[in-house]
Short mmCIF file of C-alpha atoms in Angstrom, two decimals:
data_model
loop_
_atom_site.label_atom_id
_atom_site.label_comp_id
_atom_site.label_asym_id
_atom_site.label_seq_id
_atom_site.Cartn_x
_atom_site.Cartn_y
_atom_site.Cartn_z
CA MET A 1 1.25 15.34 -7.58
CA GLY A 2 -2.21 14.21 -6.58
CA ILE A 3 -3.92 11.01 -5.58
CA PHE A 4 -4.81 10.26 -9.19
CA ASP A 5 -1.12 9.87 -10.11
CA VAL A 6 -1.53 6.31 -8.86
CA PHE A 7 -3.62 5.63 -11.96
CA LYS A 8 -1.02 6.81 -14.46
CA LYS A 9 0.02 4.25 -17.05
CA LYS A 10 3.02 2.21 -15.91
CA SER A 11 5.61 0.40 -17.97
CA SER A 12 5.02 -3.32 -18.54
CA ALA A 13 7.93 -4.08 -16.20
CA GLY A 14 6.33 -1.92 -13.49
CA VAL A 15 2.98 -3.63 -13.93
CA ALA A 16 4.61 -7.07 -13.77
CA LYS A 17 6.52 -6.09 -10.62
CA ASP A 18 3.31 -4.84 -8.94
CA ARG A 19 1.46 -8.05 -9.86
CA LEU A 20 4.26 -10.19 -8.47
CA LYS A 21 4.23 -8.22 -5.22
CA LEU A 22 0.47 -8.69 -4.91
CA LEU A 23 0.77 -12.44 -5.49
CA LEU A 24 3.51 -12.77 -2.86
CA VAL A 25 1.54 -10.74 -0.36
CA SER A 26 -1.67 -12.66 -1.01
CA ASP A 27 0.16 -15.97 -0.48
CA ARG A 28 1.55 -14.78 2.87
CA SER A 29 -1.72 -13.47 4.20
CA ASP A 30 -4.44 -15.59 2.62
CA CYS A 31 -5.69 -12.30 1.18
CA SER A 32 -6.69 -12.13 -2.49
CA PRO A 33 -4.77 -9.75 -4.78
CA GLU A 34 -8.01 -7.84 -5.39
CA THR A 35 -8.58 -7.34 -1.67
CA MET A 36 -4.97 -6.24 -1.22
CA GLU A 37 -5.27 -3.70 -4.05
CA ASN A 38 -8.56 -2.37 -2.61
CA LEU A 39 -6.96 -2.07 0.83
CA LYS A 40 -3.98 -0.19 -0.62
CA ASN A 41 -6.23 2.20 -2.55
CA ASP A 42 -8.43 2.85 0.51
CA ILE A 43 -5.38 3.62 2.67
CA ILE A 44 -4.07 6.04 0.05
CA LYS A 45 -7.43 7.83 -0.23
CA VAL A 46 -7.77 8.29 3.54
CA ILE A 47 -4.23 9.53 4.08
CA ALA A 48 -4.46 11.85 1.06
CA LYS A 49 -7.32 13.70 2.81
CA TYR A 50 -4.89 14.94 5.44
CA MET A 51 -1.51 15.12 3.72
CA GLU A 52 0.12 15.16 0.34
CA ILE A 53 1.95 11.87 -0.14
CA ASP A 54 4.52 10.57 -2.60
CA THR A 55 2.49 7.86 -4.35
CA LYS A 56 5.41 6.77 -6.53
CA ASN A 57 7.53 5.73 -3.54
CA LEU A 58 4.96 4.29 -1.18
CA ASP A 59 5.10 0.66 -0.14
CA ILE A 60 2.28 -1.22 1.55
CA GLN A 61 2.74 -4.90 2.35
CA ILE A 62 1.42 -7.67 4.50
CA THR A 63 4.25 -9.60 6.13
CA GLN A 64 4.58 -12.14 8.91
CA THR A 65 5.59 -11.17 12.44
CA GLU A 66 5.98 -13.22 15.59
CA SER A 67 2.82 -13.38 17.69
CA ASP A 68 2.67 -11.78 21.15
CA ASN A 69 2.76 -15.15 22.87
CA GLY A 70 5.79 -16.23 20.81
CA LYS A 71 4.02 -19.33 19.52
CA GLY A 72 3.87 -18.71 15.80
CA TYR A 73 3.48 -15.93 13.31
CA VAL A 74 0.64 -13.58 12.43
CA PRO A 75 0.11 -11.25 9.45
CA ALA A 76 1.20 -7.63 9.91
CA LEU A 77 0.40 -4.63 7.72
CA VAL A 78 3.55 -2.61 7.03
CA ALA A 79 3.27 0.74 5.26
CA SER A 80 5.99 3.14 4.21
CA ILE A 81 4.29 6.28 2.88
CA PRO A 82 6.52 9.29 2.23
CA ILE A 83 4.77 12.53 3.24
CA LYS A 84 5.41 15.60 1.11
CA GLU A 85 3.46 18.03 3.26
CA MET A 86 0.54 18.28 5.64
CA LYS A 87 -2.76 19.69 4.46
CA HIS A 88 -4.16 22.29 6.82
CA GLY A 89 -7.83 22.31 7.80
CA LYS A 90 -10.20 24.90 6.44
#
């Protein structure tokens, strides 16, 4: 499986689920769905340079976490990216 598997055609339910996730994330972070999708794609491209990843089971989200001073919440990027194997340098 390569990086381009991300672009395979998904079922309508899968597409709807992805859109809903993007809307929820954008609401939490004041980040547009387009920016979130671009961020996700950029992260995938960079990581794929160094390792083979499972693009079907990855999960990248922006959530809220308590700030360091304990006076409120701040956005946090959370990524779960299953690694299939490391790519070795040439």
